PDB file of C-alpha atoms in Angstrom:
ATOM      1  CA  MET A 236      86.583  44.393-133.025  1.00 56.00           C
ATOM      2  CA  GLY A 237      85.047  46.616-135.667  1.00 56.00           C
ATOM      3  CA  THR A 238      84.152  43.857-138.164  1.00 78.00           C
ATOM      4  CA  VAL A 239      81.238  44.666-140.447  1.00 92.00           C
ATOM      5  CA  ILE A 240      78.107  42.796-139.274  1.00 96.00           C
ATOM      6  CA  SER A 241      76.977  40.149-141.791  1.00 96.00           C
ATOM      7  CA  ALA A 242      73.462  40.475-143.205  1.00 96.00           C
ATOM      8  CA  ASP A 243      72.210  37.259-141.531  1.00 95.00           C
ATOM      9  CA  ARG A 244      72.823  38.815-138.104  1.00 96.00           C
ATOM     10  CA  PHE A 245      70.171  41.522-138.727  1.00 96.00           C
ATOM     11  CA  VAL A 246      67.266  39.592-137.241  1.00 95.00           C
ATOM     12  CA  ALA A 247      64.131  41.814-137.260  1.00 94.00           C
ATOM     13  CA  ASN A 248      63.287  45.473-137.825  1.00 94.00           C
ATOM     14  CA  LYS A 249      61.345  47.282-135.101  1.00 92.00           C
ATOM     15  CA  GLN A 250      60.005  50.006-137.390  1.00 87.00           C
ATOM     16  CA  TYR A 251      58.707  47.863-140.253  1.00 86.00           C
ATOM     17  CA  PHE A 252      57.682  44.718-138.416  1.00 86.00           C
ATOM     18  CA  HIS A 253      57.183  45.596-134.755  1.00 84.00           C
ATOM     19  CA  GLN A 254      55.386  42.373-133.759  1.00 88.00           C
ATOM     20  CA  GLY A 255      58.085  40.272-135.417  1.00 90.00           C
ATOM     21  CA  TRP A 256      60.744  42.322-133.627  1.00 90.00           C
ATOM     22  CA  LEU A 257      59.024  41.727-130.273  1.00 87.00           C
ATOM     23  CA  GLN A 258      58.789  38.020-131.013  1.00 89.00           C
ATOM     24  CA  ALA A 259      62.392  37.786-132.136  1.00 90.00           C
ATOM     25  CA  ARG A 260      63.546  39.419-128.890  1.00 89.00           C
ATOM     26  CA  ARG A 261      62.145  36.383-127.053  1.00 89.00           C
ATOM     27  CA  SER A 262      64.549  34.111-128.904  1.00 90.00           C
ATOM     28  CA  GLY A 263      67.476  35.300-126.838  1.00 93.00           C
ATOM     29  CA  VAL A 264      68.794  37.740-124.243  1.00 95.00           C
ATOM     30  CA  THR A 265      68.620  41.471-124.987  1.00 95.00           C
ATOM     31  CA  ALA A 266      70.546  44.398-123.519  1.00 95.00           C
ATOM     32  CA  THR A 267      67.588  45.401-121.340  1.00 93.00           C
ATOM     33  CA  GLN A 268      67.182  41.873-119.995  1.00 93.00           C
ATOM     34  CA  VAL A 269      70.841  41.229-119.228  1.00 96.00           C
ATOM     35  CA  ALA A 270      71.186  44.637-117.535  1.00 95.00           C
ATOM     36  CA  LYS A 271      68.233  43.825-115.322  1.00 94.00           C
ATOM     37  CA  ALA A 272      69.480  40.276-114.588  1.00 94.00           C
ATOM     38  CA  ALA A 273      72.850  41.552-113.345  1.00 94.00           C
ATOM     39  CA  THR A 274      71.530  41.734-109.760  1.00 92.00           C
ATOM     40  CA  LYS A 275      69.933  38.917-107.748  1.00 90.00           C
ATOM     41  CA  ALA A 276      66.503  40.584-107.511  1.00 89.00           C
ATOM     42  CA  GLY A 277      66.755  41.728-111.110  1.00 92.00           C
ATOM     43  CA  PHE A 278      67.597  38.192-112.265  1.00 92.00           C
ATOM     44  CA  GLU A 279      64.425  36.845-110.699  1.00 89.00           C
ATOM     45  CA  GLN A 280      62.403  39.642-112.316  1.00 88.00           C
ATOM     46  CA  ALA A 281      64.025  39.016-115.712  1.00 89.00           C
ATOM     47  CA  VAL A 282      62.922  35.351-115.542  1.00 88.00           C
ATOM     48  CA  ILE A 283      59.376  36.453-114.646  1.00 86.00           C
ATOM     49  CA  ASP A 284      59.392  38.907-117.569  1.00 83.00           C
ATOM     50  CA  TYR A 285      60.050  36.031-120.001  1.00 80.00           C
ATOM     51  CA  ILE A 286      57.028  34.198-118.668  1.00 76.00           C
ATOM     52  CA  ASP A 287      54.737  37.255-118.535  1.00 74.00           C
ATOM     53  CA  ASP A 288      55.554  39.520-121.465  1.00 67.00           C
ATOM     54  CA  THR A 289      52.764  42.017-120.739  1.00 66.00           C
ATOM     55  CA  GLN A 290      53.634  45.394-122.235  1.00 67.00           C
ATOM     56  CA  ILE A 291      54.062  48.383-119.926  1.00 69.00           C
ATOM     57  CA  PRO A 292      51.074  50.751-120.318  1.00 76.00           C
ATOM     58  CA  ASP A 293      51.863  53.896-122.235  1.00 80.00           C
ATOM     59  CA  ASN A 294      52.578  57.013-120.175  1.00 88.00           C
ATOM     60  CA  PRO A 295      53.786  60.632-120.680  1.00 89.00           C
ATOM     61  CA  TYR A 296      57.419  59.671-120.047  1.00 89.00           C
ATOM     62  CA  MET A 297      57.311  57.060-122.805  1.00 89.00           C
ATOM     63  CA  ALA A 298      55.523  59.495-125.137  1.00 90.00           C
ATOM     64  CA  PHE A 299      58.239  62.138-124.608  1.00 91.00           C
ATOM     65  CA  GLY A 300      60.846  59.507-125.414  1.00 91.00           C
ATOM     66  CA  ARG A 301      59.062  58.472-128.622  1.00 90.00           C
ATOM     67  CA  ASP A 302      58.760  62.133-129.672  1.00 92.00           C
ATOM     68  CA  TYR A 303      62.332  63.187-128.931  1.00 93.00           C
ATOM     69  CA  GLU A 304      64.479  60.119-129.538  1.00 94.00           C
ATOM     70  CA  PRO A 305      64.227  60.646-133.349  1.00 94.00           C
ATOM     71  CA  VAL A 306      65.280  64.282-132.830  1.00 94.00           C
ATOM     72  CA  ILE A 307      68.304  63.131-130.823  1.00 96.00           C
ATOM     73  CA  ALA A 308      69.083  60.516-133.451  1.00 96.00           C
ATOM     74  CA  ARG A 309      69.217  63.220-136.177  1.00 96.00           C
ATOM     75  CA  THR A 310      71.687  65.204-134.101  1.00 96.00           C
ATOM     76  CA  VAL A 311      73.810  62.069-133.543  1.00 97.00           C
ATOM     77  CA  HIS A 312      73.810  61.392-137.285  1.00 97.00           C
ATOM     78  CA  THR A 313      74.628  64.981-138.250  1.00 97.00           C
ATOM     79  CA  LYS A 314      77.446  65.453-135.730  1.00 97.00           C
ATOM     80  CA  PHE A 315      78.945  61.963-135.530  1.00 97.00           C
ATOM     81  CA  GLY A 316      77.875  60.088-138.686  1.00 97.00           C
ATOM     82  CA  ILE A 317      76.088  57.355-136.722  1.00 98.00           C
ATOM     83  CA  LEU A 318      72.903  56.274-138.504  1.00 98.00           C
ATOM     84  CA  PRO A 319      69.636  55.566-136.664  1.00 97.00           C
ATOM     85  CA  ASN A 320      69.060  51.812-136.219  1.00 97.00           C
ATOM     86  CA  GLU A 321      65.847  49.822-135.799  1.00 95.00           C
ATOM     87  CA  TRP A 322      67.348  46.352-136.313  1.00 96.00           C
ATOM     88  CA  LEU A 323      67.610  43.610-133.705  1.00 96.00           C
ATOM     89  CA  ILE A 324      71.116  42.251-134.171  1.00 97.00           C
ATOM     90  CA  SER A 325      72.569  38.924-133.008  1.00 97.00           C
ATOM     91  CA  ALA A 326      76.142  38.345-131.838  1.00 97.00           C
ATOM     92  CA  ALA A 327      78.541  36.620-134.249  1.00 94.00           C
ATOM     93  CA  ASN A 328      79.077  33.415-132.271  1.00 91.00           C
ATOM     94  CA  HIS A 329      76.049  33.570-129.966  1.00 94.00           C
ATOM     95  CA  PRO A 330      72.790  33.885-131.930  1.00 94.00           C
ATOM     96  CA  HIS A 331      70.776  34.200-128.719  1.00 95.00           C
ATOM     97  CA  HIS A 332      72.774  37.281-127.654  1.00 97.00           C
ATOM     98  CA  LEU A 333      70.628  40.108-129.033  1.00 97.00           C
ATOM     99  CA  ALA A 334      70.571  43.908-129.070  1.00 97.00           C
ATOM    100  CA  THR A 335      68.902  46.832-130.863  1.00 97.00           C
ATOM    101  CA  PRO A 336      71.337  49.753-130.541  1.00 97.00           C
ATOM    102  CA  ASP A 337      69.732  53.100-131.308  1.00 97.00           C
ATOM    103  CA  GLY A 338      72.471  53.954-133.783  1.00 98.00           C
ATOM    104  CA  LEU A 339      75.055  52.126-135.896  1.00 98.00           C
ATOM    105  CA  SER A 340      77.876  53.686-137.930  1.00 97.00           C
ATOM    106  CA  PRO A 341      78.192  52.600-141.588  1.00 96.00           C
ATOM    107  CA  ASP A 342      81.424  50.710-140.829  1.00 96.00           C
ATOM    108  CA  HIS A 343      79.843  49.171-137.672  1.00 97.00           C
ATOM    109  CA  THR A 344      82.722  50.363-135.426  1.00 97.00           C
ATOM    110  CA  MET A 345      80.452  52.699-133.426  1.00 98.00           C
ATOM    111  CA  ILE A 346      76.978  52.472-131.957  1.00 98.00           C
ATOM    112  CA  ALA A 347      74.736  55.017-130.247  1.00 98.00           C
ATOM    113  CA  GLU A 348      72.431  54.707-127.263  1.00 98.00           C
ATOM    114  CA  ILE A 349      69.763  57.391-126.832  1.00 97.00           C
ATOM    115  CA  LYS A 350      67.873  58.247-123.660  1.00 96.00           C
ATOM    116  CA  THR A 351      65.407  60.849-122.446  1.00 95.00           C
ATOM    117  CA  THR A 352      65.590  61.556-118.762  1.00 94.00           C
ATOM    118  CA  GLY A 353      64.538  63.774-115.889  1.00 93.00           C
ATOM    119  CA  LYS A 354      68.200  64.041-114.823  1.00 90.00           C
ATOM    120  CA  ASP A 355      71.378  65.507-116.268  1.00 90.00           C
ATOM    121  CA  TRP A 356      74.407  63.224-116.486  1.00 90.00           C
ATOM    122  CA  ALA A 357      76.858  65.991-117.400  1.00 81.00           C
ATOM    123  CA  ASP A 358      79.165  64.712-114.654  1.00 85.00           C
ATOM    124  CA  GLY A 359      79.594  61.544-116.746  1.00 82.00           C
ATOM    125  CA  VAL A 360      78.103  59.248-114.083  1.00 90.00           C
ATOM    126  CA  ILE A 361      75.697  57.227-116.202  1.00 94.00           C
ATOM    127  CA  PRO A 362      73.393  54.867-114.229  1.00 94.00           C
ATOM    128  CA  ILE A 363      74.813  51.357-114.005  1.00 96.00           C
ATOM    129  CA  GLN A 364      71.873  49.698-115.793  1.00 96.00           C
ATOM    130  CA  TYR A 365      72.508  51.911-118.834  1.00 96.00           C
ATOM    131  CA  ARG A 366      76.242  51.187-118.762  1.00 97.00           C
ATOM    132  CA  ARG A 367      75.422  47.469-118.743  1.00 97.00           C
ATOM    133  CA  GLN A 368      73.064  47.936-121.695  1.00 98.00           C
ATOM    134  CA  VAL A 369      75.769  49.738-123.653  1.00 98.00           C
ATOM    135  CA  GLN A 370      78.424  47.096-122.929  1.00 98.00           C
ATOM    136  CA  TRP A 371      76.028  44.345-124.016  1.00 98.00           C
ATOM    137  CA  GLN A 372      75.329  46.203-127.262  1.00 98.00           C
ATOM    138  CA  LEU A 373      79.079  46.589-127.835  1.00 98.00           C
ATOM    139  CA  HIS A 374      79.475  42.835-127.248  1.00 98.00           C
ATOM    140  CA  VAL A 375      76.679  41.903-129.634  1.00 98.00           C
ATOM    141  CA  THR A 376      77.711  44.250-132.454  1.00 98.00           C
ATOM    142  CA  GLY A 377      81.481  43.992-131.994  1.00 97.00           C
ATOM    143  CA  ALA A 378      81.647  47.821-132.082  1.00 97.00           C
ATOM    144  CA  GLU A 379      84.567  49.605-130.444  1.00 97.00           C
ATOM    145  CA  ARG A 380      82.736  52.476-128.753  1.00 97.00           C
ATOM    146  CA  CYS A 381      79.302  53.945-128.072  1.00 98.00           C
ATOM    147  CA  LEU A 382      78.062  57.493-128.225  1.00 98.00           C
ATOM    148  CA  PHE A 383      75.668  57.807-125.279  1.00 97.00           C
ATOM    149  CA  ALA A 384      73.315  60.732-125.970  1.00 96.00           C
ATOM    150  CA  TRP A 385      70.515  62.097-123.790  1.00 96.00           C
ATOM    151  CA  MET A 386      67.931  64.845-123.611  1.00 95.00           C
ATOM    152  CA  LYS A 387      66.692  66.108-120.289  1.00 95.00           C
ATOM    153  CA  ARG A 388      62.961  66.712-119.987  1.00 95.00           C
ATOM    154  CA  ILE A 389      61.339  69.442-117.921  1.00 94.00           C
ATOM    155  CA  GLU A 390      57.691  70.108-117.145  1.00 92.00           C
ATOM    156  CA  VAL A 391      56.179  73.314-118.531  1.00 91.00           C
ATOM    157  CA  ASP A 392      52.540  74.036-117.729  1.00 90.00           C
ATOM    158  CA  GLY A 393      51.924  70.339-117.047  1.00 88.00           C
ATOM    159  CA  VAL A 394      53.536  69.181-120.331  1.00 90.00           C
ATOM    160  CA  PHE A 395      56.979  67.664-120.839  1.00 93.00           C
ATOM    161  CA  ALA A 396      59.401  69.711-122.942  1.00 93.00           C
ATOM    162  CA  PRO A 397      63.127  69.438-123.754  1.00 92.00           C
ATOM    163  CA  ALA A 398      65.404  71.289-121.346  1.00 93.00           C
ATOM    164  CA  TRP A 399      67.994  72.095-124.038  1.00 92.00           C
ATOM    165  CA  PHE A 400      68.177  72.912-127.728  1.00 92.00           C
ATOM    166  CA  GLU A 401      70.460  69.918-128.386  1.00 93.00           C
ATOM    167  CA  PRO A 402      71.159  66.655-126.545  1.00 94.00           C
ATOM    168  CA  GLU A 403      74.215  66.074-124.391  1.00 94.00           C
ATOM    169  CA  SER A 404      76.532  63.172-125.185  1.00 95.00           C
ATOM    170  CA  LEU A 405      79.672  61.337-124.159  1.00 96.00           C
ATOM    171  CA  TRP A 406      81.704  58.414-125.480  1.00 97.00           C
ATOM    172  CA  MET A 407      81.684  55.063-123.707  1.00 97.00           C
ATOM    173  CA  GLU A 408      84.498  52.617-124.476  1.00 96.00           C
ATOM    174  CA  ARG A 409      84.347  48.828-124.325  1.00 97.00           C
ATOM    175  CA  ASP A 410      84.768  47.316-120.872  1.00 97.00           C
ATOM    176  CA  GLU A 411      85.804  43.686-121.469  1.00 97.00           C
ATOM    177  CA  GLY A 412      85.522  42.854-117.769  1.00 97.00           C
ATOM    178  CA  MET A 413      81.886  43.977-117.628  1.00 97.00           C
ATOM    179  CA  ILE A 414      81.141  42.256-120.932  1.00 97.00           C
ATOM    180  CA  GLU A 415      82.475  38.964-119.592  1.00 97.00           C
ATOM    181  CA  VAL A 416      80.271  39.212-116.488  1.00 97.00           C
ATOM    182  CA  LEU A 417      77.255  40.052-118.657  1.00 97.00           C
ATOM    183  CA  ARG A 418      77.934  37.088-120.956  1.00 97.00           C
ATOM    184  CA  ASP A 419      77.925  34.767-117.938  1.00 96.00           C
ATOM    185  CA  THR A 420      74.730  36.395-116.661  1.00 96.00           C
ATOM    186  CA  ALA A 421      73.087  35.971-120.061  1.00 95.00           C
ATOM    187  CA  GLU A 422      73.978  32.276-120.261  1.00 95.00           C
ATOM    188  CA  GLU A 423      72.606  31.711-116.754  1.00 94.00           C
ATOM    189  CA  LEU A 424      69.412  33.587-117.581  1.00 93.00           C
ATOM    190  CA  TRP A 425      68.926  31.794-120.909  1.00 93.00           C
ATOM    191  CA  GLY A 426      69.519  28.432-119.240  1.00 92.00           C
ATOM    192  CA  LYS A 427      66.999  29.222-116.529  1.00 90.00           C
ATOM    193  CA  VAL A 428      64.350  30.357-119.033  1.00 87.00           C
ATOM    194  CA  ASN A 429      64.801  27.315-121.265  1.00 84.00           C
ATOM    195  CA  HIS A 430      65.433  24.586-118.684  1.00 78.00           C
ATOM    196  CA  GLY A 431      63.825  25.879-115.495  1.00 63.00           C
TER     197      GLY A 431
END
């Protein structure tokens, strides 16, 4: 673990070439897709999503995320040295295993995942779909650990606002057992999408 990611594994940049990034995501299995496909109903939906890639209409929850995720990313960089990341990355030995972690340390040993939410996860019980996303990102990047950071939103006079001055965060370590299950799920999903 912890090997520096070679340049050829940085596939497409979301910030500078958004359409190319979206297209490149369809050339493999991403963290969002494999996390969804981990259940029977989710697997069927993940297959449908490949066929119908209609974008979710914008909404106030998404807008709050767009506004505050860069703020959270600055805090993550300042406190932990993990740089913001916009690159879709492929796994070393599986080019169709893809992920775009929200942060990546200069030595590639740590990643960050950033969320905005209506809930507080201070008890450390992160929803299972997010834990799956993180483990997939750790698999793809080869990183050793992930800083999971989140900002709770509240509604003030009909407008979303941050509940705190700074985001909360916790460390998530690699779970090789979960990664192995996700790899199997990804191969099954990719086989289904490509071969029916």
